PDB file of C-alpha atoms in Angstrom:
ATOM      1  CA  ALA A 221       0.000   0.000   0.000  1.00 65.00           C
ATOM      2  CA  ALA A 222       2.802   2.365   0.876  1.00 71.00           C
ATOM      3  CA  LEU A 223       4.570   1.676  -2.424  1.00 72.00           C
ATOM      4  CA  ALA A 224       1.348   2.194  -4.372  1.00 75.00           C
ATOM      5  CA  GLU A 225       0.739   5.519  -2.640  1.00 77.00           C
ATOM      6  CA  ARG A 226       4.311   6.574  -3.314  1.00 74.00           C
ATOM      7  CA  ALA A 227       3.930   5.659  -6.987  1.00 74.00           C
ATOM      8  CA  HIS A 228       0.817   7.815  -7.295  1.00 75.00           C
ATOM      9  CA  LEU A 229       2.539  10.732  -5.558  1.00 76.00           C
ATOM     10  CA  LEU A 230       5.364  10.481  -8.076  1.00 74.00           C
ATOM     11  CA  GLY A 231       2.847  10.741 -10.912  1.00 73.00           C
ATOM     12  CA  GLY A 232       2.373   7.062 -11.689  1.00 78.00           C
ATOM     13  CA  ALA A 233      -0.903   6.019 -13.308  1.00 78.00           C
ATOM     14  CA  ALA A 234      -1.046   2.775 -11.389  1.00 82.00           C
ATOM     15  CA  PHE A 235       0.997   0.338  -9.315  1.00 82.00           C
ATOM     16  CA  ILE A 236       1.481  -3.273 -10.395  1.00 83.00           C
ATOM     17  CA  GLU A 237       3.181  -5.711  -8.071  1.00 81.00           C
ATOM     18  CA  LYS A 238       5.887  -8.037  -9.308  1.00 74.00           C
ATOM     19  CA  SER A 239       3.658 -11.045  -8.510  1.00 74.00           C
ATOM     20  CA  PHE A 240       0.900  -9.905 -10.889  1.00 77.00           C
ATOM     21  CA  PRO A 241      -0.081 -12.799 -13.240  1.00 78.00           C
ATOM     22  CA  LEU A 242       1.815 -12.507 -16.511  1.00 78.00           C
ATOM     23  CA  ASP A 243      -1.116 -13.637 -18.659  1.00 75.00           C
ATOM     24  CA  ARG A 244      -3.192 -10.719 -17.384  1.00 80.00           C
ATOM     25  CA  LEU A 245      -0.427  -8.094 -17.569  1.00 80.00           C
ATOM     26  CA  ALA A 246      -1.056  -6.906 -21.128  1.00 81.00           C
ATOM     27  CA  GLY A 247      -4.781  -6.410 -20.514  1.00 79.00           C
ATOM     28  CA  GLU A 248      -4.082  -4.576 -17.267  1.00 82.00           C
ATOM     29  CA  LEU A 249      -1.652  -2.194 -18.984  1.00 82.00           C
ATOM     30  CA  VAL A 250      -4.146  -1.511 -21.781  1.00 81.00           C
ATOM     31  CA  ALA A 251      -6.847  -0.774 -19.219  1.00 81.00           C
ATOM     32  CA  ILE A 252      -4.563   1.586 -17.325  1.00 80.00           C
ATOM     33  CA  CYS A 253      -3.673   3.465 -20.514  1.00 79.00           C
ATOM     34  CA  ALA A 254      -7.356   3.765 -21.430  1.00 75.00           C
ATOM     35  CA  THR A 255      -8.376   5.152 -18.030  1.00 73.00           C
ATOM     36  CA  PRO A 256      -8.525   8.992 -18.008  1.00 67.00           C
ATOM     37  CA  ARG A 257      -6.188  10.308 -15.365  1.00 59.00           C
ATOM     38  CA  ASP A 258      -8.799  12.840 -14.250  1.00 54.00           C
ATOM     39  CA  GLY A 259     -11.147   9.959 -13.491  1.00 50.00           C
ATOM     40  CA  ASP A 260      -8.681   8.092 -11.319  1.00 50.00           C
ATOM     41  CA  PRO A 261      -9.845   8.556  -7.739  1.00 49.00           C
ATOM     42  CA  GLN A 262      -6.345   7.875  -6.514  1.00 50.00           C
ATOM     43  CA  ALA A 263      -4.659  10.362  -8.824  1.00 48.00           C
ATOM     44  CA  PRO A 264      -3.646  13.470  -6.919  1.00 46.00           C
ATOM     45  CA  ARG A 265      -5.411  16.685  -7.796  1.00 45.00           C
ATOM     46  CA  PRO A 266      -3.260  19.340  -9.527  1.00 45.00           C
ATOM     47  CA  ALA A 267      -2.831  21.290  -6.308  1.00 44.00           C
ATOM     48  CA  ALA A 268      -1.942  18.171  -4.386  1.00 44.00           C
ATOM     49  CA  ALA A 269       0.441  17.086  -7.113  1.00 47.00           C
ATOM     50  CA  ALA A 270       2.254  20.394  -6.887  1.00 47.00           C
ATOM     51  CA  ALA A 271       2.386  20.191  -3.137  1.00 47.00           C
ATOM     52  CA  HIS A 272       3.768  16.648  -3.230  1.00 52.00           C
ATOM     53  CA  ARG A 273       6.192  17.148  -6.119  1.00 55.00           C
ATOM     54  CA  SER A 274       9.165  14.912  -5.526  1.00 57.00           C
ATOM     55  CA  PRO A 275      12.831  16.012  -5.572  1.00 58.00           C
ATOM     56  CA  VAL A 276      13.233  13.975  -8.768  1.00 56.00           C
ATOM     57  CA  GLU A 277      10.454  15.947 -10.472  1.00 61.00           C
ATOM     58  CA  LEU A 278      11.961  19.229  -9.289  1.00 57.00           C
ATOM     59  CA  ASP A 279      15.411  18.236 -10.552  1.00 66.00           C
ATOM     60  CA  ASP A 280      13.944  17.243 -13.914  1.00 69.00           C
ATOM     61  CA  ARG A 281      12.126  20.565 -14.204  1.00 73.00           C
ATOM     62  CA  VAL A 282      15.269  22.561 -13.364  1.00 71.00           C
ATOM     63  CA  LEU A 283      17.286  20.476 -15.826  1.00 71.00           C
ATOM     64  CA  SER A 284      14.709  21.052 -18.549  1.00 75.00           C
ATOM     65  CA  GLU A 285      14.847  24.814 -17.954  1.00 75.00           C
ATOM     66  CA  HIS A 286      18.659  24.823 -18.129  1.00 73.00           C
ATOM     67  CA  LEU A 287      18.598  22.769 -21.335  1.00 74.00           C
ATOM     68  CA  GLU A 288      16.082  25.136 -22.894  1.00 75.00           C
ATOM     69  CA  ARG A 289      18.243  28.156 -22.041  1.00 78.00           C
ATOM     70  CA  PHE A 290      21.312  26.375 -23.443  1.00 74.00           C
ATOM     71  CA  ARG A 291      19.424  25.644 -26.677  1.00 79.00           C
ATOM     72  CA  GLU A 292      18.465  29.315 -26.983  1.00 77.00           C
ATOM     73  CA  VAL A 293      22.049  30.491 -26.388  1.00 78.00           C
ATOM     74  CA  PHE A 294      23.387  27.829 -28.769  1.00 82.00           C
ATOM     75  CA  GLU A 295      21.004  28.704 -31.595  1.00 82.00           C
ATOM     76  CA  GLU A 296      21.253  32.492 -31.315  1.00 79.00           C
ATOM     77  CA  ALA A 297      24.987  32.804 -30.539  1.00 82.00           C
ATOM     78  CA  ALA A 298      26.942  35.230 -32.712  1.00 82.00           C
ATOM     79  CA  ILE A 299      29.822  32.769 -33.055  1.00 86.00           C
ATOM     80  CA  GLY A 300      29.638  29.403 -34.787  1.00 89.00           C
ATOM     81  CA  MET A 301      29.002  26.431 -32.511  1.00 90.00           C
ATOM     82  CA  ALA A 302      28.712  22.705 -33.070  1.00 91.00           C
ATOM     83  CA  THR A 303      28.657  19.461 -31.160  1.00 89.00           C
ATOM     84  CA  MET A 304      30.550  16.677 -32.869  1.00 89.00           C
ATOM     85  CA  THR A 305      31.280  13.014 -32.448  1.00 89.00           C
ATOM     86  CA  LEU A 306      34.749  12.067 -31.272  1.00 86.00           C
ATOM     87  CA  THR A 307      35.620  11.275 -34.889  1.00 84.00           C
ATOM     88  CA  GLY A 308      34.734  14.806 -36.021  1.00 87.00           C
ATOM     89  CA  TYR A 309      31.246  14.387 -37.514  1.00 91.00           C
ATOM     90  CA  VAL A 310      28.804  17.248 -36.859  1.00 92.00           C
ATOM     91  CA  VAL A 311      25.832  16.252 -34.712  1.00 90.00           C
ATOM     92  CA  ARG A 312      24.351  19.697 -34.211  1.00 90.00           C
ATOM     93  CA  ALA A 313      25.270  23.139 -35.526  1.00 91.00           C
ATOM     94  CA  ASN A 314      23.895  26.634 -35.053  1.00 90.00           C
ATOM     95  CA  LYS A 315      22.951  29.316 -37.567  1.00 90.00           C
ATOM     96  CA  ALA A 316      26.177  31.289 -37.094  1.00 89.00           C
ATOM     97  CA  LEU A 317      28.286  28.267 -38.070  1.00 90.00           C
ATOM     98  CA  SER A 318      26.079  27.665 -41.095  1.00 90.00           C
ATOM     99  CA  ALA A 319      26.627  31.277 -42.184  1.00 87.00           C
ATOM    100  CA  VAL A 320      30.399  31.311 -41.715  1.00 86.00           C
ATOM    101  CA  ILE A 321      30.911  27.930 -43.402  1.00 86.00           C
ATOM    102  CA  GLY A 322      28.543  28.915 -46.203  1.00 86.00           C
ATOM    103  CA  ARG A 323      26.491  25.705 -46.063  1.00 87.00           C
ATOM    104  CA  PRO A 324      22.890  25.084 -44.945  1.00 90.00           C
ATOM    105  CA  LEU A 325      22.400  23.352 -41.617  1.00 88.00           C
ATOM    106  CA  ASP A 326      21.130  20.141 -43.186  1.00 88.00           C
ATOM    107  CA  GLU A 327      24.428  19.816 -45.077  1.00 90.00           C
ATOM    108  CA  LEU A 328      26.488  20.368 -41.937  1.00 90.00           C
ATOM    109  CA  VAL A 329      24.736  17.814 -39.762  1.00 90.00           C
ATOM    110  CA  GLY A 330      26.122  14.354 -40.359  1.00 91.00           C
ATOM    111  CA  ALA A 331      29.124  15.615 -42.338  1.00 90.00           C
ATOM    112  CA  ARG A 332      32.754  15.557 -41.270  1.00 89.00           C
ATOM    113  CA  TYR A 333      33.830  19.033 -40.166  1.00 88.00           C
ATOM    114  CA  ALA A 334      37.255  18.692 -41.786  1.00 87.00           C
ATOM    115  CA  ASP A 335      35.578  18.301 -45.197  1.00 86.00           C
ATOM    116  CA  PHE A 336      34.518  21.952 -45.118  1.00 85.00           C
ATOM    117  CA  THR A 337      38.107  23.203 -44.897  1.00 83.00           C
ATOM    118  CA  ALA A 338      39.848  24.457 -48.012  1.00 75.00           C
ATOM    119  CA  GLU A 339      43.117  22.737 -47.160  1.00 71.00           C
ATOM    120  CA  GLY A 340      44.889  21.097 -44.272  1.00 66.00           C
ATOM    121  CA  LYS A 341      42.181  18.543 -43.477  1.00 74.00           C
ATOM    122  CA  ASP A 342      44.731  16.311 -41.781  1.00 80.00           C
ATOM    123  CA  ALA A 343      45.800  19.187 -39.536  1.00 77.00           C
ATOM    124  CA  VAL A 344      42.179  19.784 -38.498  1.00 79.00           C
ATOM    125  CA  LEU A 345      41.684  16.083 -37.767  1.00 80.00           C
ATOM    126  CA  ARG A 346      44.883  16.021 -35.688  1.00 80.00           C
ATOM    127  CA  ALA A 347      43.645  19.030 -33.720  1.00 80.00           C
ATOM    128  CA  LEU A 348      40.360  17.245 -32.960  1.00 80.00           C
ATOM    129  CA  VAL A 349      42.261  14.162 -31.818  1.00 80.00           C
ATOM    130  CA  ARG A 350      44.326  16.366 -29.478  1.00 79.00           C
ATOM    131  CA  ALA A 351      41.117  17.914 -28.141  1.00 78.00           C
ATOM    132  CA  GLN A 352      39.557  14.610 -27.117  1.00 73.00           C
ATOM    133  CA  ALA A 353      42.830  13.309 -25.683  1.00 73.00           C
ATOM    134  CA  GLY A 354      43.581  16.484 -23.702  1.00 61.00           C
ATOM    135  CA  THR A 355      43.176  17.158 -20.027  1.00 57.00           C
ATOM    136  CA  GLY A 356      40.354  19.672 -20.364  1.00 56.00           C
ATOM    137  CA  GLU A 357      42.129  22.579 -22.031  1.00 66.00           C
ATOM    138  CA  VAL A 358      40.742  23.695 -25.357  1.00 77.00           C
ATOM    139  CA  VAL A 359      42.687  23.144 -28.558  1.00 83.00           C
ATOM    140  CA  ARG A 360      42.911  26.142 -30.895  1.00 84.00           C
ATOM    141  CA  PHE A 361      43.554  25.928 -34.607  1.00 85.00           C
ATOM    142  CA  GLU A 362      42.975  28.050 -37.705  1.00 84.00           C
ATOM    143  CA  HIS A 363      41.790  26.934 -41.104  1.00 84.00           C
ATOM    144  CA  ARG A 364      40.357  28.322 -44.322  1.00 82.00           C
ATOM    145  CA  THR A 365      36.860  27.528 -45.534  1.00 83.00           C
ATOM    146  CA  GLN A 366      35.983  26.738 -49.131  1.00 76.00           C
ATOM    147  CA  GLU A 367      33.311  28.969 -50.676  1.00 75.00           C
ATOM    148  CA  PRO A 368      33.122  31.684 -49.489  1.00 74.00           C
ATOM    149  CA  GLU A 369      36.794  31.661 -48.538  1.00 79.00           C
ATOM    150  CA  ARG A 370      37.284  32.780 -44.957  1.00 83.00           C
ATOM    151  CA  TRP A 371      39.790  32.270 -42.168  1.00 86.00           C
ATOM    152  CA  LEU A 372      38.307  30.726 -39.035  1.00 87.00           C
ATOM    153  CA  LEU A 373      39.762  30.439 -35.550  1.00 87.00           C
ATOM    154  CA  ALA A 374      38.326  27.279 -34.009  1.00 87.00           C
ATOM    155  CA  THR A 375      38.458  25.992 -30.454  1.00 87.00           C
ATOM    156  CA  ALA A 376      37.556  22.409 -29.608  1.00 86.00           C
ATOM    157  CA  ALA A 377      37.094  20.794 -26.212  1.00 84.00           C
ATOM    158  CA  PRO A 378      35.834  17.411 -25.082  1.00 85.00           C
ATOM    159  CA  VAL A 379      32.699  17.001 -22.993  1.00 83.00           C
ATOM    160  CA  ARG A 380      33.342  14.174 -20.536  1.00 82.00           C
ATOM    161  CA  ASP A 381      31.249  11.937 -18.337  1.00 81.00           C
ATOM    162  CA  SER A 382      31.647  11.637 -14.564  1.00 80.00           C
ATOM    163  CA  SER A 383      34.493   9.147 -14.993  1.00 81.00           C
ATOM    164  CA  GLY A 384      36.427  11.471 -17.305  1.00 79.00           C
ATOM    165  CA  ARG A 385      35.782   9.631 -20.553  1.00 82.00           C
ATOM    166  CA  PRO A 386      35.137  11.903 -23.563  1.00 82.00           C
ATOM    167  CA  LEU A 387      31.558  11.741 -24.815  1.00 84.00           C
ATOM    168  CA  TYR A 388      31.634  14.244 -27.682  1.00 85.00           C
ATOM    169  CA  LEU A 389      33.428  17.384 -28.850  1.00 87.00           C
ATOM    170  CA  PHE A 390      32.187  20.951 -28.511  1.00 88.00           C
ATOM    171  CA  LEU A 391      33.419  23.337 -31.225  1.00 88.00           C
ATOM    172  CA  GLN A 392      33.366  27.132 -31.426  1.00 88.00           C
ATOM    173  CA  THR A 393      34.482  29.139 -34.444  1.00 88.00           C
ATOM    174  CA  GLN A 394      35.141  32.820 -35.080  1.00 86.00           C
ATOM    175  CA  ASP A 395      35.635  34.561 -38.401  1.00 87.00           C
ATOM    176  CA  VAL A 396      39.125  36.131 -38.266  1.00 85.00           C
ATOM    177  CA  THR A 397      39.358  36.933 -41.984  1.00 82.00           C
ATOM    178  CA  ALA A 398      39.634  40.692 -41.402  1.00 82.00           C
ATOM    179  CA  GLN A 399      42.235  40.192 -38.678  1.00 81.00           C
ATOM    180  CA  ARG A 400      44.276  37.871 -40.870  1.00 80.00           C
ATOM    181  CA  GLY A 401      44.066  40.391 -43.716  1.00 77.00           C
ATOM    182  CA  THR A 402      45.360  43.171 -41.457  1.00 82.00           C
ATOM    183  CA  GLU A 403      48.177  40.975 -40.158  1.00 79.00           C
ATOM    184  CA  GLU A 404      49.151  39.953 -43.683  1.00 80.00           C
ATOM    185  CA  ALA A 405      49.176  43.583 -44.849  1.00 83.00           C
ATOM    186  CA  LEU A 406      51.379  44.517 -41.875  1.00 85.00           C
ATOM    187  CA  ARG A 407      53.702  41.607 -42.587  1.00 86.00           C
ATOM    188  CA  ARG A 408      54.079  42.668 -46.228  1.00 87.00           C
ATOM    189  CA  SER A 409      54.700  46.266 -45.182  1.00 86.00           C
ATOM    190  CA  GLU A 410      57.363  45.218 -42.690  1.00 86.00           C
ATOM    191  CA  GLU A 411      58.962  42.944 -45.267  1.00 87.00           C
ATOM    192  CA  ARG A 412      59.123  45.768 -47.824  1.00 87.00           C
ATOM    193  CA  PHE A 413      60.630  48.068 -45.200  1.00 84.00           C
ATOM    194  CA  ARG A 414      63.189  45.430 -44.233  1.00 84.00           C
ATOM    195  CA  LEU A 415      64.213  44.887 -47.848  1.00 84.00           C
ATOM    196  CA  LEU A 416      64.489  48.636 -48.413  1.00 84.00           C
ATOM    197  CA  VAL A 417      66.645  49.187 -45.311  1.00 84.00           C
ATOM    198  CA  GLU A 418      68.885  46.214 -46.017  1.00 82.00           C
ATOM    199  CA  ALA A 419      69.475  47.387 -49.575  1.00 82.00           C
ATOM    200  CA  VAL A 420      70.681  50.862 -48.550  1.00 86.00           C
ATOM    201  CA  GLN A 421      74.484  51.051 -48.804  1.00 87.00           C
ATOM    202  CA  ASP A 422      75.132  54.780 -48.352  1.00 90.00           C
ATOM    203  CA  TYR A 423      73.537  55.201 -44.910  1.00 91.00           C
ATOM    204  CA  ALA A 424      73.955  53.365 -41.634  1.00 91.00           C
ATOM    205  CA  ILE A 425      70.409  52.451 -40.564  1.00 91.00           C
ATOM    206  CA  PHE A 426      69.874  50.504 -37.392  1.00 92.00           C
ATOM    207  CA  MET A 427      67.241  50.209 -34.685  1.00 91.00           C
ATOM    208  CA  LEU A 428      67.660  50.565 -30.934  1.00 93.00           C
ATOM    209  CA  ASP A 429      65.351  49.242 -28.238  1.00 93.00           C
ATOM    210  CA  PRO A 430      64.231  51.768 -25.557  1.00 91.00           C
ATOM    211  CA  THR A 431      67.325  51.036 -23.445  1.00 92.00           C
ATOM    212  CA  GLY A 432      69.752  51.678 -26.304  1.00 93.00           C
ATOM    213  CA  VAL A 433      70.551  48.097 -27.271  1.00 95.00           C
ATOM    214  CA  ILE A 434      71.044  47.590 -31.018  1.00 95.00           C
ATOM    215  CA  ALA A 435      68.187  45.535 -32.497  1.00 93.00           C
ATOM    216  CA  SER A 436      68.903  45.652 -36.254  1.00 91.00           C
ATOM    217  CA  TRP A 437      71.847  46.416 -38.536  1.00 92.00           C
ATOM    218  CA  ASN A 438      71.882  47.119 -42.243  1.00 91.00           C
ATOM    219  CA  ALA A 439      74.554  46.750 -44.915  1.00 90.00           C
ATOM    220  CA  GLY A 440      75.284  50.506 -44.855  1.00 92.00           C
ATOM    221  CA  ALA A 441      75.952  50.347 -41.110  1.00 92.00           C
ATOM    222  CA  GLN A 442      78.395  47.501 -41.623  1.00 92.00           C
ATOM    223  CA  ARG A 443      80.174  49.357 -44.448  1.00 90.00           C
ATOM    224  CA  ILE A 444      80.362  52.707 -42.645  1.00 91.00           C
ATOM    225  CA  LYS A 445      80.986  51.634 -39.042  1.00 90.00           C
ATOM    226  CA  GLY A 446      82.918  48.460 -39.749  1.00 91.00           C
ATOM    227  CA  TYR A 447      80.927  46.141 -37.497  1.00 93.00           C
ATOM    228  CA  THR A 448      79.115  43.079 -38.803  1.00 93.00           C
ATOM    229  CA  ALA A 449      75.526  42.427 -37.741  1.00 92.00           C
ATOM    230  CA  SER A 450      76.650  39.676 -35.345  1.00 92.00           C
ATOM    231  CA  ASP A 451      79.151  42.136 -33.784  1.00 93.00           C
ATOM    232  CA  ALA A 452      76.614  44.925 -33.293  1.00 94.00           C
ATOM    233  CA  ILE A 453      73.189  43.392 -32.595  1.00 95.00           C
ATOM    234  CA  GLY A 454      72.671  42.948 -28.865  1.00 95.00           C
ATOM    235  CA  GLN A 455      75.341  45.521 -27.918  1.00 94.00           C
ATOM    236  CA  HIS A 456      74.615  48.940 -26.384  1.00 94.00           C
ATOM    237  CA  PHE A 457      75.055  51.799 -28.798  1.00 93.00           C
ATOM    238  CA  ARG A 458      77.558  53.432 -26.424  1.00 93.00           C
ATOM    239  CA  MET A 459      80.101  51.281 -28.257  1.00 92.00           C
ATOM    240  CA  PHE A 460      80.162  53.978 -30.954  1.00 91.00           C
ATOM    241  CA  TYR A 461      81.367  56.688 -28.530  1.00 93.00           C
ATOM    242  CA  PRO A 462      84.923  57.270 -27.242  1.00 94.00           C
ATOM    243  CA  PRO A 463      85.716  56.235 -23.630  1.00 93.00           C
ATOM    244  CA  GLU A 464      85.498  59.730 -22.171  1.00 93.00           C
ATOM    245  CA  GLN A 465      81.982  60.259 -23.556  1.00 94.00           C
ATOM    246  CA  GLN A 466      80.951  56.851 -22.270  1.00 92.00           C
ATOM    247  CA  GLN A 467      82.200  57.791 -18.792  1.00 92.00           C
ATOM    248  CA  ASN A 468      80.267  61.068 -18.909  1.00 92.00           C
ATOM    249  CA  LYS A 469      77.059  59.113 -19.810  1.00 92.00           C
ATOM    250  CA  HIS A 470      76.823  61.087 -23.051  1.00 93.00           C
ATOM    251  CA  PRO A 471      75.228  58.137 -24.958  1.00 92.00           C
ATOM    252  CA  GLU A 472      72.518  57.822 -22.300  1.00 92.00           C
ATOM    253  CA  HIS A 473      71.897  61.568 -22.497  1.00 92.00           C
ATOM    254  CA  GLU A 474      71.528  61.332 -26.255  1.00 91.00           C
ATOM    255  CA  LEU A 475      69.189  58.396 -25.888  1.00 90.00           C
ATOM    256  CA  GLU A 476      67.013  60.296 -23.413  1.00 91.00           C
TER     257      GLU A 476
END
């Protein structure tokens, strides 16, 4: 009786003991399913049900609310997100990932993520293997997409069970195309400047760090001052002054 009452309080439609005759079980289950819950005299009224809600029911409700909020954040996030199998196949993806990859969601789900990269598929697969084998830290890697061509910064991390075994991979991606373009333009500009400086023969051009240590040395500096790059780089520029000026801290004054 106590077990039956407990079953009803937990929301059960009926209570069947283990000793119930097997040949009558199917009919009993059909009858229970056909009985309206509102007509069950033993079923708790809505108010009573709320008052006697079990900790399990409360935990389930809280979990459902958290899952619903996670789904909303996942779907509406501004960055691309996906859950993947441990072998790198997309299980679920959001709209932002669909947009940045340039493929509809139904093409992403079930496909291997590495197949959407323009090159370096093996590198992406190796990164995913590192992610699932890691100790919890995310693995970062960059790759290009196909059409439209973009640069993505991806982070992958394993989601583990209570015993620490990886269950699946969680992926986040950000479009860093503009950043990569800026970095590439800066690199080209610095390379052109370096080539220009190194080609100058008539002027000694070299860079100092804020403390006066020589950081670069061009061909003109070697020709005019007589020091090779290996002789000069890493030395303080006071080496160019006579001893008396070094003693008077004249180089430091000039630097200031």
